[in-house]
PDB file of N, CA and C in Angstrom:
ATOM      1  N   MET T   1       0.844  -1.167   0.000  1.00 51.00           N
ATOM      2  CA  MET T   1       0.000   0.000   0.000  1.00 51.00           C
ATOM      3  C   MET T   1       0.899   1.243   0.000  1.00 51.00           C
ATOM      4  N   ASN T   2       0.579   2.206  -0.848  1.00 57.00           N
ATOM      5  CA  ASN T   2       1.343   3.448  -0.925  1.00 57.00           C
ATOM      6  C   ASN T   2       0.715   4.500  -0.020  1.00 57.00           C
ATOM      7  N   GLN T   3       1.571   5.236   0.643  1.00 57.00           N
ATOM      8  CA  GLN T   3       1.066   6.290   1.514  1.00 57.00           C
ATOM      9  C   GLN T   3       1.434   7.642   0.922  1.00 57.00           C
ATOM     10  N   ILE T   4       0.490   8.580   0.968  1.00 57.00           N
ATOM     11  CA  ILE T   4       0.731   9.936   0.493  1.00 57.00           C
ATOM     12  C   ILE T   4       1.102  10.779   1.701  1.00 57.00           C
ATOM     13  N   ASN T   5       2.362  11.132   1.797  1.00 60.00           N
ATOM     14  CA  ASN T   5       2.842  11.867   2.962  1.00 60.00           C
ATOM     15  C   ASN T   5       2.457  13.338   2.950  1.00 60.00           C
ATOM     16  N   ASP T   6       2.264  13.897   1.765  1.00 60.00           N
ATOM     17  CA  ASP T   6       1.983  15.330   1.681  1.00 60.00           C
ATOM     18  C   ASP T   6       0.493  15.656   1.725  1.00 60.00           C
ATOM     19  N   SER T   7      -0.355  14.672   1.828  1.00 57.00           N
ATOM     20  CA  SER T   7      -1.789  14.959   1.869  1.00 57.00           C
ATOM     21  C   SER T   7      -2.173  15.435   3.264  1.00 57.00           C
ATOM     22  N   PHE T   8      -3.311  16.074   3.353  1.00 58.00           N
ATOM     23  CA  PHE T   8      -3.718  16.633   4.649  1.00 58.00           C
ATOM     24  C   PHE T   8      -4.055  15.564   5.678  1.00 58.00           C
ATOM     25  N   ASN T   9      -4.313  14.353   5.223  1.00 61.00           N
ATOM     26  CA  ASN T   9      -4.659  13.301   6.184  1.00 61.00           C
ATOM     27  C   ASN T   9      -3.786  12.053   6.027  1.00 61.00           C
ATOM     28  N   ASN T  10      -2.632  12.199   5.391  1.00 61.00           N
ATOM     29  CA  ASN T  10      -1.711  11.071   5.152  1.00 61.00           C
ATOM     30  C   ASN T  10      -2.441   9.845   4.607  1.00 61.00           C
ATOM     31  N   SER T  11      -3.156  10.042   3.504  1.00 60.00           N
ATOM     32  CA  SER T  11      -3.986   9.008   2.881  1.00 60.00           C
ATOM     33  C   SER T  11      -3.165   7.822   2.398  1.00 60.00           C
ATOM     34  N   ASN T  12      -3.829   6.717   2.323  1.00 59.00           N
ATOM     35  CA  ASN T  12      -3.248   5.515   1.736  1.00 59.00           C
ATOM     36  C   ASN T  12      -3.909   5.279   0.388  1.00 59.00           C
ATOM     37  N   ILE T  13      -3.123   4.807  -0.574  1.00 60.00           N
ATOM     38  CA  ILE T  13      -3.652   4.510  -1.897  1.00 60.00           C
ATOM     39  C   ILE T  13      -3.620   3.006  -2.087  1.00 60.00           C
ATOM     40  N   SER T  14      -4.787   2.449  -2.399  1.00 61.00           N
ATOM     41  CA  SER T  14      -4.844   1.036  -2.744  1.00 61.00           C
ATOM     42  C   SER T  14      -5.926   0.875  -3.798  1.00 61.00           C
ATOM     43  N   ASN T  15      -5.528   0.389  -4.942  1.00 55.00           N
ATOM     44  CA  ASN T  15      -6.460   0.157  -6.035  1.00 55.00           C
ATOM     45  C   ASN T  15      -7.308   1.401  -6.329  1.00 55.00           C
ATOM     46  N   THR T  16      -6.653   2.503  -6.651  1.00 57.00           N
ATOM     47  CA  THR T  16      -7.319   3.777  -6.875  1.00 57.00           C
ATOM     48  C   THR T  16      -7.319   4.131  -8.352  1.00 57.00           C
ATOM     49  N   ASN T  17      -8.448   4.596  -8.842  1.00 56.00           N
ATOM     50  CA  ASN T  17      -8.568   5.089 -10.211  1.00 56.00           C
ATOM     51  C   ASN T  17      -8.801   6.585 -10.167  1.00 56.00           C
ATOM     52  N   ILE T  18      -8.120   7.305 -11.033  1.00 57.00           N
ATOM     53  CA  ILE T  18      -8.298   8.751 -11.098  1.00 57.00           C
ATOM     54  C   ILE T  18      -8.950   9.083 -12.432  1.00 57.00           C
ATOM     55  N   GLN T  19     -10.037   9.833 -12.376  1.00 59.00           N
ATOM     56  CA  GLN T  19     -10.745  10.235 -13.590  1.00 59.00           C
ATOM     57  C   GLN T  19     -10.656  11.742 -13.747  1.00 59.00           C
ATOM     58  N   SER T  20     -10.722  12.178 -14.989  1.00 55.00           N
ATOM     59  CA  SER T  20     -10.652  13.603 -15.260  1.00 55.00           C
ATOM     60  C   SER T  20     -11.569  13.957 -16.410  1.00 55.00           C
ATOM     61  N   ASN T  21     -12.165  15.134 -16.317  1.00 58.00           N
ATOM     62  CA  ASN T  21     -12.974  15.650 -17.417  1.00 58.00           C
ATOM     63  C   ASN T  21     -12.172  16.570 -18.314  1.00 58.00           C
ATOM     64  N   ASN T  22     -10.940  16.815 -17.970  1.00 53.00           N
ATOM     65  CA  ASN T  22     -10.097  17.724 -18.728  1.00 53.00           C
ATOM     66  C   ASN T  22      -9.376  16.947 -19.824  1.00 53.00           C
ATOM     67  N   ILE T  23     -10.091  16.682 -20.908  1.00 54.00           N
ATOM     68  CA  ILE T  23      -9.557  15.900 -22.012  1.00 54.00           C
ATOM     69  C   ILE T  23      -9.252  16.840 -23.170  1.00 54.00           C
ATOM     70  N   ASN T  24      -8.046  16.771 -23.657  1.00 56.00           N
ATOM     71  CA  ASN T  24      -7.642  17.628 -24.765  1.00 56.00           C
ATOM     72  C   ASN T  24      -7.156  16.748 -25.908  1.00 56.00           C
ATOM     73  N   GLN T  25      -8.083  16.378 -26.792  1.00 60.00           N
ATOM     74  CA  GLN T  25      -7.738  15.504 -27.900  1.00 60.00           C
ATOM     75  C   GLN T  25      -7.461  16.317 -29.155  1.00 60.00           C
ATOM     76  N   GLN T  26      -6.472  15.902 -29.893  1.00 65.00           N
ATOM     77  CA  GLN T  26      -6.147  16.538 -31.164  1.00 65.00           C
ATOM     78  C   GLN T  26      -7.052  15.986 -32.253  1.00 65.00           C
ATOM     79  N   ILE T  27      -7.483  16.852 -33.140  1.00 66.00           N
ATOM     80  CA  ILE T  27      -8.250  16.407 -34.305  1.00 66.00           C
ATOM     81  C   ILE T  27      -7.227  15.969 -35.356  1.00 66.00           C
ATOM     82  N   THR T  28      -7.299  14.723 -35.757  1.00 79.00           N
ATOM     83  CA  THR T  28      -6.367  14.214 -36.751  1.00 79.00           C
ATOM     84  C   THR T  28      -7.143  13.729 -37.964  1.00 79.00           C
ATOM     85  N   VAL T  29      -6.965  14.436 -39.060  1.00 80.00           N
ATOM     86  CA  VAL T  29      -7.599  14.059 -40.320  1.00 80.00           C
ATOM     87  C   VAL T  29      -6.481  13.676 -41.276  1.00 80.00           C
ATOM     88  N   PRO T  30      -6.509  12.465 -41.825  1.00 80.00           N
ATOM     89  CA  PRO T  30      -5.467  12.074 -42.771  1.00 80.00           C
ATOM     90  C   PRO T  30      -5.374  13.062 -43.934  1.00 80.00           C
ATOM     91  N   THR T  31      -4.157  13.405 -44.310  1.00 87.00           N
ATOM     92  CA  THR T  31      -3.931  14.408 -45.365  1.00 87.00           C
ATOM     93  C   THR T  31      -4.534  13.995 -46.701  1.00 87.00           C
ATOM     94  N   GLU T  32      -4.682  12.712 -46.938  1.00 90.00           N
ATOM     95  CA  GLU T  32      -5.241  12.269 -48.221  1.00 90.00           C
ATOM     96  C   GLU T  32      -6.665  12.787 -48.422  1.00 90.00           C
ATOM     97  N   HIS T  33      -7.426  12.921 -47.337  1.00 90.00           N
ATOM     98  CA  HIS T  33      -8.794  13.421 -47.458  1.00 90.00           C
ATOM     99  C   HIS T  33      -8.809  14.931 -47.732  1.00 90.00           C
ATOM    100  N   ILE T  34      -7.888  15.646 -47.110  1.00 90.00           N
ATOM    101  CA  ILE T  34      -7.757  17.085 -47.368  1.00 90.00           C
ATOM    102  C   ILE T  34      -7.314  17.298 -48.813  1.00 90.00           C
ATOM    103  N   GLU T  35      -6.357  16.502 -49.260  1.00 92.00           N
ATOM    104  CA  GLU T  35      -5.865  16.619 -50.643  1.00 92.00           C
ATOM    105  C   GLU T  35      -6.962  16.296 -51.654  1.00 92.00           C
ATOM    106  N   GLU T  36      -7.782  15.300 -51.340  1.00 92.00           N
ATOM    107  CA  GLU T  36      -8.898  14.944 -52.230  1.00 92.00           C
ATOM    108  C   GLU T  36      -9.875  16.110 -52.342  1.00 92.00           C
ATOM    109  N   LEU T  37     -10.141  16.763 -51.214  1.00 91.00           N
ATOM    110  CA  LEU T  37     -11.032  17.925 -51.215  1.00 91.00           C
ATOM    111  C   LEU T  37     -10.410  19.078 -51.996  1.00 91.00           C
ATOM    112  N   GLU T  38      -9.109  19.296 -51.817  1.00 94.00           N
ATOM    113  CA  GLU T  38      -8.403  20.344 -52.580  1.00 94.00           C
ATOM    114  C   GLU T  38      -8.510  20.099 -54.076  1.00 94.00           C
ATOM    115  N   THR T  39      -8.338  18.850 -54.479  1.00 94.00           N
ATOM    116  CA  THR T  39      -8.425  18.495 -55.894  1.00 94.00           C
ATOM    117  C   THR T  39      -9.829  18.765 -56.424  1.00 94.00           C
ATOM    118  N   HIS T  40     -10.818  18.376 -55.647  1.00 92.00           N
ATOM    119  CA  HIS T  40     -12.210  18.607 -56.070  1.00 92.00           C
ATOM    120  C   HIS T  40     -12.463  20.109 -56.259  1.00 92.00           C
ATOM    121  N   ILE T  41     -12.004  20.908 -55.315  1.00 94.00           N
ATOM    122  CA  ILE T  41     -12.219  22.361 -55.393  1.00 94.00           C
ATOM    123  C   ILE T  41     -11.440  22.962 -56.562  1.00 94.00           C
ATOM    124  N   SER T  42     -10.214  22.518 -56.768  1.00 94.00           N
ATOM    125  CA  SER T  42      -9.412  23.086 -57.859  1.00 94.00           C
ATOM    126  C   SER T  42      -9.977  22.746 -59.229  1.00 94.00           C
ATOM    127  N   ASN T  43     -10.779  21.686 -59.314  1.00 93.00           N
ATOM    128  CA  ASN T  43     -11.387  21.293 -60.593  1.00 93.00           C
ATOM    129  C   ASN T  43     -12.735  21.959 -60.859  1.00 93.00           C
ATOM    130  N   LEU T  44     -13.195  22.799 -59.937  1.00 91.00           N
ATOM    131  CA  LEU T  44     -14.462  23.506 -60.151  1.00 91.00           C
ATOM    132  C   LEU T  44     -14.333  24.497 -61.304  1.00 91.00           C
ATOM    133  N   GLU T  45     -15.348  24.569 -62.137  1.00 94.00           N
ATOM    134  CA  GLU T  45     -15.326  25.495 -63.268  1.00 94.00           C
ATOM    135  C   GLU T  45     -15.815  26.880 -62.888  1.00 94.00           C
ATOM    136  N   ASP T  46     -16.745  26.964 -61.967  1.00 93.00           N
ATOM    137  CA  ASP T  46     -17.281  28.244 -61.510  1.00 93.00           C
ATOM    138  C   ASP T  46     -16.224  28.934 -60.644  1.00 93.00           C
ATOM    139  N   VAL T  47     -15.663  30.030 -61.154  1.00 95.00           N
ATOM    140  CA  VAL T  47     -14.555  30.713 -60.485  1.00 95.00           C
ATOM    141  C   VAL T  47     -14.957  31.240 -59.113  1.00 95.00           C
ATOM    142  N   THR T  48     -16.137  31.807 -58.999  1.00 94.00           N
ATOM    143  CA  THR T  48     -16.607  32.345 -57.717  1.00 94.00           C
ATOM    144  C   THR T  48     -16.744  31.233 -56.685  1.00 94.00           C
ATOM    145  N   LEU T  49     -17.361  30.147 -57.089  1.00 94.00           N
ATOM    146  CA  LEU T  49     -17.532  28.991 -56.213  1.00 94.00           C
ATOM    147  C   LEU T  49     -16.177  28.409 -55.802  1.00 94.00           C
ATOM    148  N   LYS T  50     -15.275  28.384 -56.751  1.00 95.00           N
ATOM    149  CA  LYS T  50     -13.927  27.861 -56.507  1.00 95.00           C
ATOM    150  C   LYS T  50     -13.197  28.725 -55.474  1.00 95.00           C
ATOM    151  N   GLU T  51     -13.206  30.051 -55.676  1.00 95.00           N
ATOM    152  CA  GLU T  51     -12.509  30.956 -54.755  1.00 95.00           C
ATOM    153  C   GLU T  51     -13.117  30.911 -53.353  1.00 95.00           C
ATOM    154  N   MET T  52     -14.426  30.854 -53.289  1.00 94.00           N
ATOM    155  CA  MET T  52     -15.111  30.804 -52.005  1.00 94.00           C
ATOM    156  C   MET T  52     -14.724  29.530 -51.245  1.00 94.00           C
ATOM    157  N   ASN T  53     -14.719  28.408 -51.928  1.00 94.00           N
ATOM    158  CA  ASN T  53     -14.385  27.144 -51.279  1.00 94.00           C
ATOM    159  C   ASN T  53     -12.900  27.034 -50.948  1.00 94.00           C
ATOM    160  N   GLU T  54     -12.053  27.704 -51.709  1.00 96.00           N
ATOM    161  CA  GLU T  54     -10.630  27.747 -51.352  1.00 96.00           C
ATOM    162  C   GLU T  54     -10.449  28.457 -50.010  1.00 96.00           C
ATOM    163  N   GLU T  55     -11.213  29.516 -49.793  1.00 96.00           N
ATOM    164  CA  GLU T  55     -11.146  30.221 -48.505  1.00 96.00           C
ATOM    165  C   GLU T  55     -11.689  29.351 -47.378  1.00 96.00           C
ATOM    166  N   PHE T  56     -12.801  28.664 -47.639  1.00 94.00           N
ATOM    167  CA  PHE T  56     -13.351  27.757 -46.631  1.00 94.00           C
ATOM    168  C   PHE T  56     -12.344  26.651 -46.297  1.00 94.00           C
ATOM    169  N   LEU T  57     -11.648  26.164 -47.322  1.00 95.00           N
ATOM    170  CA  LEU T  57     -10.660  25.107 -47.118  1.00 95.00           C
ATOM    171  C   LEU T  57      -9.494  25.605 -46.260  1.00 95.00           C
ATOM    172  N   GLU T  58      -9.030  26.817 -46.524  1.00 96.00           N
ATOM    173  CA  GLU T  58      -7.951  27.390 -45.706  1.00 96.00           C
ATOM    174  C   GLU T  58      -8.407  27.562 -44.263  1.00 96.00           C
ATOM    175  N   ASN T  59      -9.661  27.994 -44.084  1.00 95.00           N
ATOM    176  CA  ASN T  59     -10.220  28.123 -42.746  1.00 95.00           C
ATOM    177  C   ASN T  59     -10.290  26.754 -42.059  1.00 95.00           C
ATOM    178  N   LEU T  60     -10.689  25.742 -42.802  1.00 93.00           N
ATOM    179  CA  LEU T  60     -10.747  24.385 -42.266  1.00 93.00           C
ATOM    180  C   LEU T  60      -9.360  23.926 -41.821  1.00 93.00           C
ATOM    181  N   LYS T  61      -8.374  24.120 -42.683  1.00 93.00           N
ATOM    182  CA  LYS T  61      -7.007  23.695 -42.354  1.00 93.00           C
ATOM    183  C   LYS T  61      -6.477  24.399 -41.101  1.00 93.00           C
ATOM    184  N   SER T  62      -6.681  25.705 -41.031  1.00 94.00           N
ATOM    185  CA  SER T  62      -6.186  26.437 -39.862  1.00 94.00           C
ATOM    186  C   SER T  62      -6.951  26.029 -38.598  1.00 94.00           C
ATOM    187  N   SER T  63      -8.233  25.739 -38.738  1.00 92.00           N
ATOM    188  CA  SER T  63      -9.028  25.275 -37.592  1.00 92.00           C
ATOM    189  C   SER T  63      -8.552  23.913 -37.107  1.00 92.00           C
ATOM    190  N   LEU T  64      -8.248  23.022 -38.040  1.00 90.00           N
ATOM    191  CA  LEU T  64      -7.736  21.705 -37.661  1.00 90.00           C
ATOM    192  C   LEU T  64      -6.381  21.831 -36.974  1.00 90.00           C
ATOM    193  N   LYS T  65      -5.546  22.702 -37.509  1.00 90.00           N
ATOM    194  CA  LYS T  65      -4.217  22.907 -36.925  1.00 90.00           C
ATOM    195  C   LYS T  65      -4.324  23.485 -35.513  1.00 90.00           C
ATOM    196  N   ALA T  66      -5.301  24.367 -35.296  1.00 90.00           N
ATOM    197  CA  ALA T  66      -5.504  24.992 -33.983  1.00 90.00           C
ATOM    198  C   ALA T  66      -6.381  24.135 -33.072  1.00 90.00           C
ATOM    199  N   ASN T  67      -6.812  22.973 -33.574  1.00 89.00           N
ATOM    200  CA  ASN T  67      -7.678  22.067 -32.832  1.00 89.00           C
ATOM    201  C   ASN T  67      -8.999  22.749 -32.447  1.00 89.00           C
ATOM    202  N   ASP T  68      -9.498  23.581 -33.352  1.00 90.00           N
ATOM    203  CA  ASP T  68     -10.742  24.329 -33.126  1.00 90.00           C
ATOM    204  C   ASP T  68     -11.888  23.609 -33.839  1.00 90.00           C
ATOM    205  N   LYS T  69     -12.542  22.720 -33.110  1.00 91.00           N
ATOM    206  CA  LYS T  69     -13.605  21.892 -33.678  1.00 91.00           C
ATOM    207  C   LYS T  69     -14.767  22.712 -34.224  1.00 91.00           C
ATOM    208  N   GLU T  70     -15.164  23.737 -33.501  1.00 92.00           N
ATOM    209  CA  GLU T  70     -16.339  24.518 -33.894  1.00 92.00           C
ATOM    210  C   GLU T  70     -16.125  25.229 -35.230  1.00 92.00           C
ATOM    211  N   ASN T  71     -14.982  25.878 -35.407  1.00 93.00           N
ATOM    212  CA  ASN T  71     -14.715  26.550 -36.685  1.00 93.00           C
ATOM    213  C   ASN T  71     -14.521  25.544 -37.812  1.00 93.00           C
ATOM    214  N   ALA T  72     -13.939  24.392 -37.504  1.00 92.00           N
ATOM    215  CA  ALA T  72     -13.788  23.349 -38.522  1.00 92.00           C
ATOM    216  C   ALA T  72     -15.160  22.879 -38.993  1.00 92.00           C
ATOM    217  N   LYS T  73     -16.077  22.693 -38.050  1.00 92.00           N
ATOM    218  CA  LYS T  73     -17.438  22.274 -38.405  1.00 92.00           C
ATOM    219  C   LYS T  73     -18.139  23.329 -39.259  1.00 92.00           C
ATOM    220  N   LYS T  74     -17.928  24.614 -38.929  1.00 94.00           N
ATOM    221  CA  LYS T  74     -18.537  25.693 -39.715  1.00 94.00           C
ATOM    222  C   LYS T  74     -18.026  25.672 -41.152  1.00 94.00           C
ATOM    223  N   ALA T  75     -16.711  25.539 -41.293  1.00 93.00           N
ATOM    224  CA  ALA T  75     -16.123  25.513 -42.635  1.00 93.00           C
ATOM    225  C   ALA T  75     -16.675  24.335 -43.435  1.00 93.00           C
ATOM    226  N   LEU T  76     -16.770  23.170 -42.806  1.00 91.00           N
ATOM    227  CA  LEU T  76     -17.333  22.004 -43.491  1.00 91.00           C
ATOM    228  C   LEU T  76     -18.788  22.227 -43.871  1.00 91.00           C
ATOM    229  N   SER T  77     -19.524  22.868 -42.986  1.00 91.00           N
ATOM    230  CA  SER T  77     -20.937  23.142 -43.261  1.00 91.00           C
ATOM    231  C   SER T  77     -21.090  24.056 -44.464  1.00 91.00           C
ATOM    232  N   PHE T  78     -20.288  25.119 -44.521  1.00 91.00           N
ATOM    233  CA  PHE T  78     -20.350  26.038 -45.667  1.00 91.00           C
ATOM    234  C   PHE T  78     -19.977  25.319 -46.958  1.00 91.00           C
ATOM    235  N   MET T  79     -18.922  24.501 -46.898  1.00 90.00           N
ATOM    236  CA  MET T  79     -18.496  23.788 -48.104  1.00 90.00           C
ATOM    237  C   MET T  79     -19.540  22.774 -48.548  1.00 90.00           C
ATOM    238  N   SER T  80     -20.178  22.105 -47.605  1.00 90.00           N
ATOM    239  CA  SER T  80     -21.179  21.105 -48.003  1.00 90.00           C
ATOM    240  C   SER T  80     -22.384  21.770 -48.650  1.00 90.00           C
ATOM    241  N   LYS T  81     -22.694  23.003 -48.249  1.00 89.00           N
ATOM    242  CA  LYS T  81     -23.809  23.722 -48.854  1.00 89.00           C
ATOM    243  C   LYS T  81     -23.497  24.184 -50.270  1.00 89.00           C
ATOM    244  N   THR T  82     -22.217  24.437 -50.550  1.00 89.00           N
ATOM    245  CA  THR T  82     -21.855  24.910 -51.884  1.00 89.00           C
ATOM    246  C   THR T  82     -21.366  23.790 -52.797  1.00 89.00           C
ATOM    247  N   LEU T  83     -20.815  22.723 -52.202  1.00 87.00           N
ATOM    248  CA  LEU T  83     -20.261  21.632 -53.020  1.00 87.00           C
ATOM    249  C   LEU T  83     -21.192  20.428 -53.108  1.00 87.00           C
ATOM    250  N   GLY T  84     -22.107  20.306 -52.161  1.00 84.00           N
ATOM    251  CA  GLY T  84     -22.972  19.135 -52.131  1.00 84.00           C
ATOM    252  C   GLY T  84     -22.316  17.989 -51.383  1.00 84.00           C
ATOM    253  N   ALA T  85     -22.756  16.789 -51.683  1.00 81.00           N
ATOM    254  CA  ALA T  85     -22.275  15.600 -50.973  1.00 81.00           C
ATOM    255  C   ALA T  85     -20.986  15.079 -51.601  1.00 81.00           C
ATOM    256  N   VAL T  86     -19.876  15.703 -51.235  1.00 83.00           N
ATOM    257  CA  VAL T  86     -18.563  15.254 -51.702  1.00 83.00           C
ATOM    258  C   VAL T  86     -18.041  14.259 -50.665  1.00 83.00           C
ATOM    259  N   SER T  87     -17.557  13.125 -51.122  1.00 82.00           N
ATOM    260  CA  SER T  87     -17.165  12.066 -50.192  1.00 82.00           C
ATOM    261  C   SER T  87     -16.097  12.511 -49.195  1.00 82.00           C
ATOM    262  N   SER T  88     -15.147  13.324 -49.634  1.00 86.00           N
ATOM    263  CA  SER T  88     -14.088  13.765 -48.716  1.00 86.00           C
ATOM    264  C   SER T  88     -14.649  14.649 -47.605  1.00 86.00           C
ATOM    265  N   LEU T  89     -15.689  15.437 -47.903  1.00 83.00           N
ATOM    266  CA  LEU T  89     -16.325  16.259 -46.862  1.00 83.00           C
ATOM    267  C   LEU T  89     -16.960  15.383 -45.791  1.00 83.00           C
ATOM    268  N   VAL T  90     -17.653  14.350 -46.241  1.00 84.00           N
ATOM    269  CA  VAL T  90     -18.315  13.442 -45.309  1.00 84.00           C
ATOM    270  C   VAL T  90     -17.269  12.726 -44.459  1.00 84.00           C
ATOM    271  N   THR T  91     -16.195  12.294 -45.075  1.00 84.00           N
ATOM    272  CA  THR T  91     -15.128  11.584 -44.365  1.00 84.00           C
ATOM    273  C   THR T  91     -14.460  12.489 -43.344  1.00 84.00           C
ATOM    274  N   ILE T  92     -14.127  13.709 -43.747  1.00 87.00           N
ATOM    275  CA  ILE T  92     -13.493  14.663 -42.831  1.00 87.00           C
ATOM    276  C   ILE T  92     -14.416  14.967 -41.667  1.00 87.00           C
ATOM    277  N   GLY T  93     -15.698  15.148 -41.964  1.00 85.00           N
ATOM    278  CA  GLY T  93     -16.684  15.409 -40.914  1.00 85.00           C
ATOM    279  C   GLY T  93     -16.713  14.298 -39.873  1.00 85.00           C
ATOM    280  N   GLY T  94     -16.507  13.080 -40.303  1.00 86.00           N
ATOM    281  CA  GLY T  94     -16.476  11.947 -39.390  1.00 86.00           C
ATOM    282  C   GLY T  94     -15.322  12.024 -38.401  1.00 86.00           C
ATOM    283  N   TYR T  95     -14.206  12.596 -38.823  1.00 79.00           N
ATOM    284  CA  TYR T  95     -13.048  12.732 -37.942  1.00 79.00           C
ATOM    285  C   TYR T  95     -13.241  13.851 -36.926  1.00 79.00           C
ATOM    286  N   ILE T  96     -14.051  14.835 -37.283  1.00 83.00           N
ATOM    287  CA  ILE T  96     -14.229  16.004 -36.413  1.00 83.00           C
ATOM    288  C   ILE T  96     -15.276  15.745 -35.341  1.00 83.00           C
ATOM    289  N   GLU T  97     -16.257  14.923 -35.619  1.00 77.00           N
ATOM    290  CA  GLU T  97     -17.322  14.663 -34.637  1.00 77.00           C
ATOM    291  C   GLU T  97     -16.744  14.074 -33.434  1.00 77.00           C
TER     292      GLU T  97
END
């Protein structure tokens, strides 16, 4: 049995589990899915739609890098409204949820 000498009551530890709600998980999306989305956007013929989605994609990338789930979800939402059901969007969304 381990004893905690610095505790206020010199507690003993035996078969103790410590739980925490402070979880900081990184969002990890394989680069192949981001690249697939980039390719889809670069092949768009509508220049306005293409430029708009390029900005959304940059926002998505920076959000993923900053581990900002909420902004990443917003960027995906905007892209899905303008691009429709692109498989890479659905796949990336699965990693963010």
